[in-house]
Amino acid sequence: MRHSPHPRLRRLLAAAAAAAGLLSLLTAVPDPADASSAVPVAAAENTATVFYYTKTRDWAAYNLHYAPDGGSWTAVPGVRMEAACTDWVKKTVPLGGSTGLAATFTNGSGVWDNNSGKNYALGTGAITVKDGVVAHSDPCAGTGTGPDPSPGTGNNATVYYSTTTVGWSTTNLHYRPTGGSWTAVPGVGMEPACTGWVKRSVDLGTATEMQAAFNNGNGVWDNNNGSDYRVPAGVSTVKDRKVTKDAPDPCVAEPADTEAPTVPTSVKADADGVSVVLTWEPSSDNRGVTKYQVTRVGGSKGTRVSDVGSTVFSDAGLEERTAYSYTVRAVDAAGNTSAASAAAKATTGTRPAAPAPGKPLGTDPRKDPIYFVLTARFDDGDASNNRGGSQDVKSGNAAHNDPMFRGDFKGLVSKLDYVKGLGFSAIWITPVVLNRSDYDYHGYHGYDFYKVDGRLESAGASYQDLINAAHAKGMKIYQDVVYNHSSRWGAKGLYTPTVYGVRDDQWSWYYDEKSEGFEYDGVSVETKSGKSYYNGDLWSTAEPSGNTCLNWGKPTGSTSAEGYRIYNCQWPSPTSGMFPKTYYHNCWLGNWEGEDSRSCWLHEDLADFNTESAPVQNYLIGAYDKYIDMGVDGFRVDTAVHIPRTTWNRRFLPAIQERVTQRFGAQAAKNFFVFGEVGAFVNDKWNRGSVNHSAQFYTWKERKEYDADDTRAALEMYDYEEKLGTGAQPVSSNAFLDGNAYHAPDHSEFSGMNVIDMRMHMNFGDADNAYNNGKDSDDSYNDATYNVVYVDSHDYGPNKSSERYAGGTDAWAENMALMWTFRGIPTLYYGSEIEFQAGKKIDCGPSCPLATTGRAYYGDHLAGTVEAADFGQVSSATGEVANTLGKPLVKHVQRLNEIRRAVPALQMGQYSTEGITGSMAYKRRYTDAASGVDSFALVTVTGAATYSGIPNGTYRDAVTGDTKTVADGRMSVAAPGKGNLRVYVLDLGGSNAAPGKVGSAGPYLK
């Protein structure tokens, strides 16, 4: 089983390119190991009839290259497939005693579909392969055993099924007429009707109704939550689990709309410095208002018209002490426009001074539990910078009035006391650089790495303002950074490709006209297109000077989902020659545990930097120096595993240390926290035995000298370490006590990068499993006490689940009790404190509304005011946020943070299980001679524990205040119960006295 990209990397063609009306054919060569010259196996019991969808390939010939499970491969190019029905070819092959086969497809002339290097795993019987999706059905057959689906002389039912929420490429109707028999699973194939709909007509005989369910032919069902659908004779639609009888044909266009919206009312303009915020009441329309046109008059630049998607418009960067007048018109989807509103006037003041640069707090990062937020989805402090982008309608976000860019720095600043009141002293925020793609709210599609995305900033709430505001409250800001890739449109200031685009009757909706002097910033509306996601500077019909893209502007022979012709060089691709090798790698990733995972594109939305090239290194180092200078406290490094360790150790990590030291001193550099995402989504210690793809590998320096050239050095290091294998990797005792004694850790071989604890994350299906897997790996990290530990995130839940953790409140409480007392830095994904969106799909791209996912907007739960008296302590709260703060897990995490803050051993201590019985029981100690700190604690989570060989003395429990005296080196602790724990701290007197009971008993800690 191979990795697949995590959700934000999976901006598949269907979710991004096709959303823009484009399809790109990704061709791959087969694994050389597949190219056997063996003949097909002889026929025996089992056969497979393989159907292959031809419409998106348009090959002259189709061949099936296959190997029965346990058998040999056919000779290249395989066996010729034959015509089956419209858009399909097929081949029946003998499997002998095998119950499946591995397969690839080829045109016989060197072009392959081998499932992106993984081969297709197929079974027996009728199997369809369509656009990479395998299903078990016959697309050409009417039925299996069961009723006749073809319209006949009996009652007829025509059912339209909406595919917009399920996202299936193949849909089957499984049904039975009332009193009749069910069709054979998976039922009968449904036909494309129009965008977002499939249909099927069936003969019900004398019945007037049928029971029905729908499926993708591959085990995924919509059976109306187990109740089946009741579909009557006649024409019906099924959408969002609702059957509509005698429904109008959803594929027939509505009559033309000629009615204009009503005039906007209550238009109000308020000036703030050199910005004006304009608000108005929404207009009404028979079909719905799609946008508003705001006309501004005044100032030296004259009249300007801007399109706005909401009823709030922020006009920034105006002239000082100048009068402006605004009118608003409403526009519907048909282009009908209302009359202008009454004018609203405002006069600007003086330009506010820029905020002063900050400086990092510079304390040990292990003291600071982390709260992780997607800034654009957390809290909306300024509605005027909200942007939906090109996918606002397709995704369903527009219907929910929930643009993808909704939260911002102003909202986060206003809720810093909420985060502090939970007890967190560090906030990890998603990337802040200017992004550019069709669905880029998360920040991982960087375009201008030197510019903060304006969709996050507001007057008085810049990125610098956020950093300074957090520091003023004693809270750190960890910035998510991306060194591996840019947006598919390149990186401004390094290289941006020009792509072919023709504004004909098919593509004029997508290609914006060139607007000289207009510069994309994500916020400003371009007047010709009326869009903030303007792309007129990306396209050209004329071949650019020095073009290296092959066959510029020639038709490819392929079409988009709408049937539009696709041209060469129309869409960014690593293999077209569009991207110079100096700046970008020119290959597609094929093996997630191979060398190419560090030197090829993950996805077409993520143009892979050539990070071994000096110009790229200088560009990225210069960009991130800017944010270091602003005073951020650390970097979370995205996709760290996709850059060779030699490049990190030679270039990027030393550059970070040098810049922080230069600006803020050696102590600040020592505590500037860098933690990498090394995506090892497996349950073993080493990622399928590959050291180069394992998280702990990145915490170490190199062990020998390699070639001076970074590209050659990366290959030399990869081969050297793979050959040494897992048994020859360095080990460390930095996380472990020496008996009961703390010892000075040896960080001399530390690379400078700590990591997210992927093994614990993957095993957090239950706390005990995460604990045992975590400690099993700790000798292979340079220092596991710096591991960032979380249950789920914006990418995955435990065990590579695509849903937010839904184990229940008790399980969450137990997980937190472990995370806050075991080694490492506890980290919580926003909203988990109230089990926000538990069980919801974390990310589905623009194929469903964000409101239905794990990345939903959280601000509704934060409405009102909140003030924190200290970390984990709220002094006042009003409105909905007060209800949020009353939730049981909120109380739990507040107290855990108070306890952890009161016991240094829980923050920075080494640990041991020597002489201890109990499933999650351990001892921890931290000693610092310089400050005089000595903290020793005995912990048990959930279950009973016994401790032997421990120091004698008085121990006080931080949870209950219970006191135990140890005279013989032994202590027994009764089971506290699930979600509960005991933390007995050795009372050493003076400044190292045990704190006793910390905080008040709650729903779990009691």
CSV table of N, CA, C and O in Angstrom, one decimal, residues 592-662:
chain,number,residue,atom,x,y,z
A,592,TRP,N,6.0,7.1,-3.4
A,592,TRP,CA,6.0,8.0,-2.1
A,592,TRP,C,7.1,7.5,-1.2
A,592,TRP,O,7.5,8.3,-0.3
A,593,GLU,N,7.7,6.4,-1.3
A,593,GLU,CA,8.9,6.0,-0.5
A,593,GLU,C,10.1,5.8,-1.4
A,593,GLU,O,11.1,5.1,-1.0
A,594,GLY,N,10.1,6.5,-2.5
A,594,GLY,CA,11.3,6.4,-3.4
A,594,GLY,C,12.0,7.8,-3.4
A,594,GLY,O,11.6,8.8,-2.8
A,595,GLU,N,13.2,7.8,-4.1
A,595,GLU,CA,14.0,9.0,-4.1
A,595,GLU,C,13.2,10.1,-4.8
A,595,GLU,O,13.4,11.3,-4.5
A,596,ASP,N,12.3,9.8,-5.8
A,596,ASP,CA,11.6,10.8,-6.5
A,596,ASP,C,10.6,11.6,-5.6
A,596,ASP,O,10.2,12.6,-6.0
A,597,SER,N,10.3,11.1,-4.5
A,597,SER,CA,9.4,11.8,-3.6
A,597,SER,C,10.0,13.1,-3.1
A,597,SER,O,9.4,14.0,-2.6
A,598,ARG,N,11.3,13.2,-3.2
A,598,ARG,CA,12.1,14.4,-2.8
A,598,ARG,C,12.5,15.2,-3.9
A,598,ARG,O,13.2,16.2,-3.7
A,599,SER,N,12.1,14.9,-5.2
A,599,SER,CA,12.6,15.6,-6.3
A,599,SER,C,11.6,15.7,-7.4
A,599,SER,O,12.0,16.0,-8.6
A,600,CYS,N,10.3,15.5,-7.2
A,600,CYS,CA,9.3,15.6,-8.2
A,600,CYS,C,8.1,16.2,-7.7
A,600,CYS,O,7.9,16.4,-6.5
A,601,TRP,N,7.2,16.6,-8.6
A,601,TRP,CA,5.9,17.3,-8.2
A,601,TRP,C,5.0,16.3,-7.5
A,601,TRP,O,4.8,15.2,-7.9
A,602,LEU,N,4.4,16.8,-6.3
A,602,LEU,CA,3.4,16.0,-5.6
A,602,LEU,C,2.1,16.1,-6.4
A,602,LEU,O,1.3,15.1,-6.4
A,603,HIS,N,1.8,17.2,-7.0
A,603,HIS,CA,0.5,17.5,-7.6
A,603,HIS,C,0.6,18.7,-8.5
A,603,HIS,O,1.5,19.5,-8.3
A,604,GLU,N,-0.2,18.8,-9.5
A,604,GLU,CA,-0.1,19.9,-10.4
A,604,GLU,C,-0.4,21.3,-9.8
A,604,GLU,O,0.0,22.3,-10.4
A,605,ASP,N,-1.0,21.3,-8.7
A,605,ASP,CA,-1.3,22.6,-8.0
A,605,ASP,C,0.0,23.0,-7.2
A,605,ASP,O,0.0,24.1,-6.6
A,606,LEU,N,1.0,22.1,-7.1
A,606,LEU,CA,2.1,22.4,-6.2
A,606,LEU,C,3.4,22.2,-7.0
A,606,LEU,O,4.0,21.2,-7.1
A,607,ALA,N,3.8,23.3,-7.7
A,607,ALA,CA,5.0,23.3,-8.5
A,607,ALA,C,6.2,23.1,-7.6
A,607,ALA,O,6.5,23.9,-6.8
A,608,ASP,N,7.0,22.0,-7.9
A,608,ASP,CA,8.0,21.6,-7.0
A,608,ASP,C,9.3,22.4,-7.2
A,608,ASP,O,9.9,22.3,-8.3
A,609,PHE,N,9.7,23.2,-6.2
A,609,PHE,CA,11.0,23.9,-6.3
A,609,PHE,C,12.2,23.0,-6.5
A,609,PHE,O,12.3,21.9,-5.9
A,610,ASN,N,13.2,23.4,-7.3
A,610,ASN,CA,14.5,22.8,-7.4
A,610,ASN,C,15.2,23.3,-6.2
A,610,ASN,O,16.0,24.3,-6.3
A,611,THR,N,15.0,22.8,-5.0
A,611,THR,CA,15.6,23.3,-3.8
A,611,THR,C,17.1,23.1,-3.7
A,611,THR,O,17.8,23.6,-2.8
A,612,GLU,N,17.7,22.4,-4.6
A,612,GLU,CA,19.1,22.2,-4.7
A,612,GLU,C,19.8,23.3,-5.5
A,612,GLU,O,21.0,23.2,-5.7
A,613,SER,N,19.0,24.2,-6.1
A,613,SER,CA,19.5,25.3,-6.9
A,613,SER,C,19.7,26.5,-6.1
A,613,SER,O,18.9,26.9,-5.3
A,614,ALA,N,20.9,27.2,-6.3
A,614,ALA,CA,21.2,28.4,-5.5
A,614,ALA,C,20.2,29.5,-5.7
A,614,ALA,O,19.8,30.1,-4.7
A,615,PRO,N,19.7,29.8,-6.9
A,615,PRO,CA,18.7,30.9,-7.0
A,615,PRO,C,17.4,30.6,-6.2
A,615,PRO,O,16.9,31.5,-5.6
A,616,VAL,N,17.0,29.3,-6.2
A,616,VAL,CA,15.8,29.0,-5.4
A,616,VAL,C,16.1,29.1,-3.9
A,616,VAL,O,15.3,29.7,-3.1
A,617,GLN,N,17.3,28.6,-3.5
A,617,GLN,CA,17.6,28.7,-2.0
A,617,GLN,C,17.7,30.1,-1.6
A,617,GLN,O,17.2,30.5,-0.5
A,618,ASN,N,18.3,31.0,-2.4
A,618,ASN,CA,18.4,32.4,-2.0
A,618,ASN,C,17.0,33.1,-2.0
A,618,ASN,O,16.8,33.9,-1.1
A,619,TYR,N,16.1,32.7,-2.9
A,619,TYR,CA,14.8,33.3,-2.9
A,619,TYR,C,14.1,32.9,-1.6
A,619,TYR,O,13.5,33.8,-1.0
A,620,LEU,N,14.1,31.7,-1.2
A,620,LEU,CA,13.4,31.2,-0.1
A,620,LEU,C,14.0,31.7,1.2
A,620,LEU,O,13.3,32.2,2.2
A,621,ILE,N,15.3,31.7,1.3
A,621,ILE,CA,16.0,32.2,2.5
A,621,ILE,C,15.7,33.7,2.7
A,621,ILE,O,15.4,34.1,3.8
A,622,GLY,N,15.7,34.4,1.6
A,622,GLY,CA,15.4,35.9,1.7
A,622,GLY,C,14.0,36.1,2.1
A,622,GLY,O,13.7,37.0,2.9
A,623,ALA,N,13.1,35.3,1.6
A,623,ALA,CA,11.7,35.5,2.0
A,623,ALA,C,11.5,35.2,3.5
A,623,ALA,O,10.8,36.0,4.2
A,624,TYR,N,12.0,34.1,4.0
A,624,TYR,CA,11.7,33.8,5.4
A,624,TYR,C,12.5,34.6,6.3
A,624,TYR,O,12.2,34.7,7.5
A,625,ASP,N,13.6,35.2,5.9
A,625,ASP,CA,14.3,36.2,6.7
A,625,ASP,C,13.4,37.3,7.1
A,625,ASP,O,13.5,37.9,8.2
A,626,LYS,N,12.5,37.7,6.1
A,626,LYS,CA,11.6,38.8,6.4
A,626,LYS,C,10.7,38.5,7.6
A,626,LYS,O,10.5,39.4,8.4
A,627,TYR,N,10.2,37.3,7.7
A,627,TYR,CA,9.3,36.9,8.8
A,627,TYR,C,10.1,36.7,10.1
A,627,TYR,O,9.5,37.0,11.2
A,628,ILE,N,11.3,36.2,10.0
A,628,ILE,CA,12.2,36.2,11.2
A,628,ILE,C,12.3,37.6,11.7
A,628,ILE,O,12.2,37.8,13.0
A,629,ASP,N,12.6,38.5,10.9
A,629,ASP,CA,12.8,39.9,11.3
A,629,ASP,C,11.6,40.5,12.0
A,629,ASP,O,11.7,41.4,12.8
A,630,MET,N,10.4,40.0,11.6
A,630,MET,CA,9.2,40.5,12.2
A,630,MET,C,9.0,40.0,13.6
A,630,MET,O,8.2,40.5,14.4
A,631,GLY,N,9.8,39.0,14.0
A,631,GLY,CA,9.8,38.5,15.4
A,631,GLY,C,9.0,37.3,15.6
A,631,GLY,O,8.6,37.0,16.8
A,632,VAL,N,8.7,36.5,14.6
A,632,VAL,CA,8.0,35.2,14.8
A,632,VAL,C,8.8,34.3,15.7
A,632,VAL,O,10.1,34.5,15.8
A,633,ASP,N,8.2,33.4,16.4
A,633,ASP,CA,8.9,32.6,17.4
A,633,ASP,C,9.3,31.2,16.9
A,633,ASP,O,10.0,30.5,17.6
A,634,GLY,N,8.9,30.8,15.7
A,634,GLY,CA,9.3,29.6,15.1
A,634,GLY,C,8.6,29.3,13.8
A,634,GLY,O,7.7,30.0,13.4
A,635,PHE,N,9.0,28.2,13.1
A,635,PHE,CA,8.5,27.8,11.9
A,635,PHE,C,8.0,26.4,12.0
A,635,PHE,O,8.7,25.5,12.4
A,636,ARG,N,6.7,26.1,11.5
A,636,ARG,CA,6.3,24.8,11.2
A,636,ARG,C,6.6,24.6,9.8
A,636,ARG,O,6.1,25.3,8.9
A,637,VAL,N,7.3,23.5,9.4
A,637,VAL,CA,7.8,23.3,8.0
A,637,VAL,C,6.9,22.3,7.3
A,637,VAL,O,6.9,21.2,7.7
A,638,ASP,N,6.2,22.8,6.3
A,638,ASP,CA,5.3,21.9,5.5
A,638,ASP,C,6.1,21.0,4.6
A,638,ASP,O,7.2,21.4,4.1
A,639,THR,N,5.6,19.8,4.4
A,639,THR,CA,6.2,18.9,3.4
A,639,THR,C,7.7,18.8,3.5
A,639,THR,O,8.4,18.7,2.5
A,640,ALA,N,8.2,18.7,4.8
A,640,ALA,CA,9.7,18.7,5.0
A,640,ALA,C,10.3,17.4,4.4
A,640,ALA,O,11.5,17.5,3.9
A,641,VAL,N,9.6,16.3,4.3
A,641,VAL,CA,10.2,15.1,3.8
A,641,VAL,C,10.5,15.1,2.3
A,641,VAL,O,11.2,14.3,1.8
A,642,HIS,N,9.9,16.1,1.6
A,642,HIS,CA,10.0,16.1,0.2
A,642,HIS,C,11.2,17.0,-0.2
A,642,HIS,O,11.3,17.4,-1.4
A,643,ILE,N,12.1,17.4,0.7
A,643,ILE,CA,13.3,18.0,0.5
A,643,ILE,C,14.4,17.2,1.1
A,643,ILE,O,14.3,16.7,2.2
A,644,PRO,N,15.5,16.9,0.4
A,644,PRO,CA,16.6,16.1,0.9
A,644,PRO,C,17.1,16.6,2.3
A,644,PRO,O,17.2,17.9,2.4
A,645,ARG,N,17.5,15.7,3.2
A,645,ARG,CA,18.0,16.2,4.5
A,645,ARG,C,19.3,17.0,4.3
A,645,ARG,O,19.5,17.9,5.0
A,646,THR,N,20.1,16.6,3.3
A,646,THR,CA,21.3,17.4,3.0
A,646,THR,C,21.0,18.9,2.7
A,646,THR,O,21.8,19.8,3.2
A,647,THR,N,20.0,19.1,2.0
A,647,THR,CA,19.6,20.5,1.7
A,647,THR,C,19.2,21.3,2.9
A,647,THR,O,19.5,22.4,3.1
A,648,TRP,N,18.4,20.6,3.8
A,648,TRP,CA,18.0,21.2,5.0
A,648,TRP,C,19.3,21.5,5.9
A,648,TRP,O,19.4,22.6,6.4
A,649,ASN,N,20.1,20.5,6.0
A,649,ASN,CA,21.3,20.7,6.9
A,649,ASN,C,22.3,21.6,6.4
A,649,ASN,O,23.1,22.2,7.1
A,650,ARG,N,22.5,21.7,5.0
A,650,ARG,CA,23.5,22.6,4.4
A,650,ARG,C,23.0,24.0,4.3
A,650,ARG,O,23.8,24.9,4.5
A,651,ARG,N,21.7,24.2,3.9
A,651,ARG,CA,21.3,25.5,3.5
A,651,ARG,C,20.2,26.1,4.4
A,651,ARG,O,20.4,27.2,5.1
A,652,PHE,N,19.0,25.5,4.5
A,652,PHE,CA,17.9,26.2,5.1
A,652,PHE,C,18.0,26.3,6.6
A,652,PHE,O,17.7,27.4,7.2
A,653,LEU,N,18.3,25.2,7.3
A,653,LEU,CA,18.4,25.3,8.8
A,653,LEU,C,19.5,26.2,9.3
A,653,LEU,O,19.3,27.0,10.2
A,654,PRO,N,20.7,26.1,8.7
A,654,PRO,CA,21.7,27.1,9.1
A,654,PRO,C,21.3,28.5,8.8
A,654,PRO,O,21.7,29.4,9.6
A,655,ALA,N,20.6,28.8,7.7
A,655,ALA,CA,20.2,30.1,7.4
A,655,ALA,C,19.3,30.7,8.4
A,655,ALA,O,19.3,31.9,8.8
A,656,ILE,N,18.3,29.8,8.9
A,656,ILE,CA,17.4,30.2,10.0
A,656,ILE,C,18.2,30.6,11.2
A,656,ILE,O,18.0,31.7,11.8
A,657,GLN,N,19.1,29.7,11.6
A,657,GLN,CA,19.9,30.0,12.9
A,657,GLN,C,20.7,31.3,12.7
A,657,GLN,O,20.8,32.1,13.7
A,658,GLU,N,21.3,31.4,11.6
A,658,GLU,CA,22.2,32.6,11.4
A,658,GLU,C,21.4,33.9,11.5
A,658,GLU,O,21.8,34.9,12.1
A,659,ARG,N,20.2,33.9,10.8
A,659,ARG,CA,19.4,35.1,10.8
A,659,ARG,C,18.8,35.5,12.2
A,659,ARG,O,18.9,36.6,12.7
A,660,VAL,N,18.3,34.4,13.0
A,660,VAL,CA,17.8,34.7,14.3
A,660,VAL,C,19.0,35.2,15.2
A,660,VAL,O,18.8,36.1,16.0
A,661,THR,N,20.1,34.5,15.1
A,661,THR,CA,21.3,34.9,15.9
A,661,THR,C,21.7,36.4,15.6
A,661,THR,O,21.9,37.2,16.5
A,662,GLN,N,21.7,36.7,14.3
A,662,GLN,CA,22.1,38.0,13.9
A,662,GLN,C,21.2,39.1,14.4
A,662,GLN,O,21.6,40.2,14.9
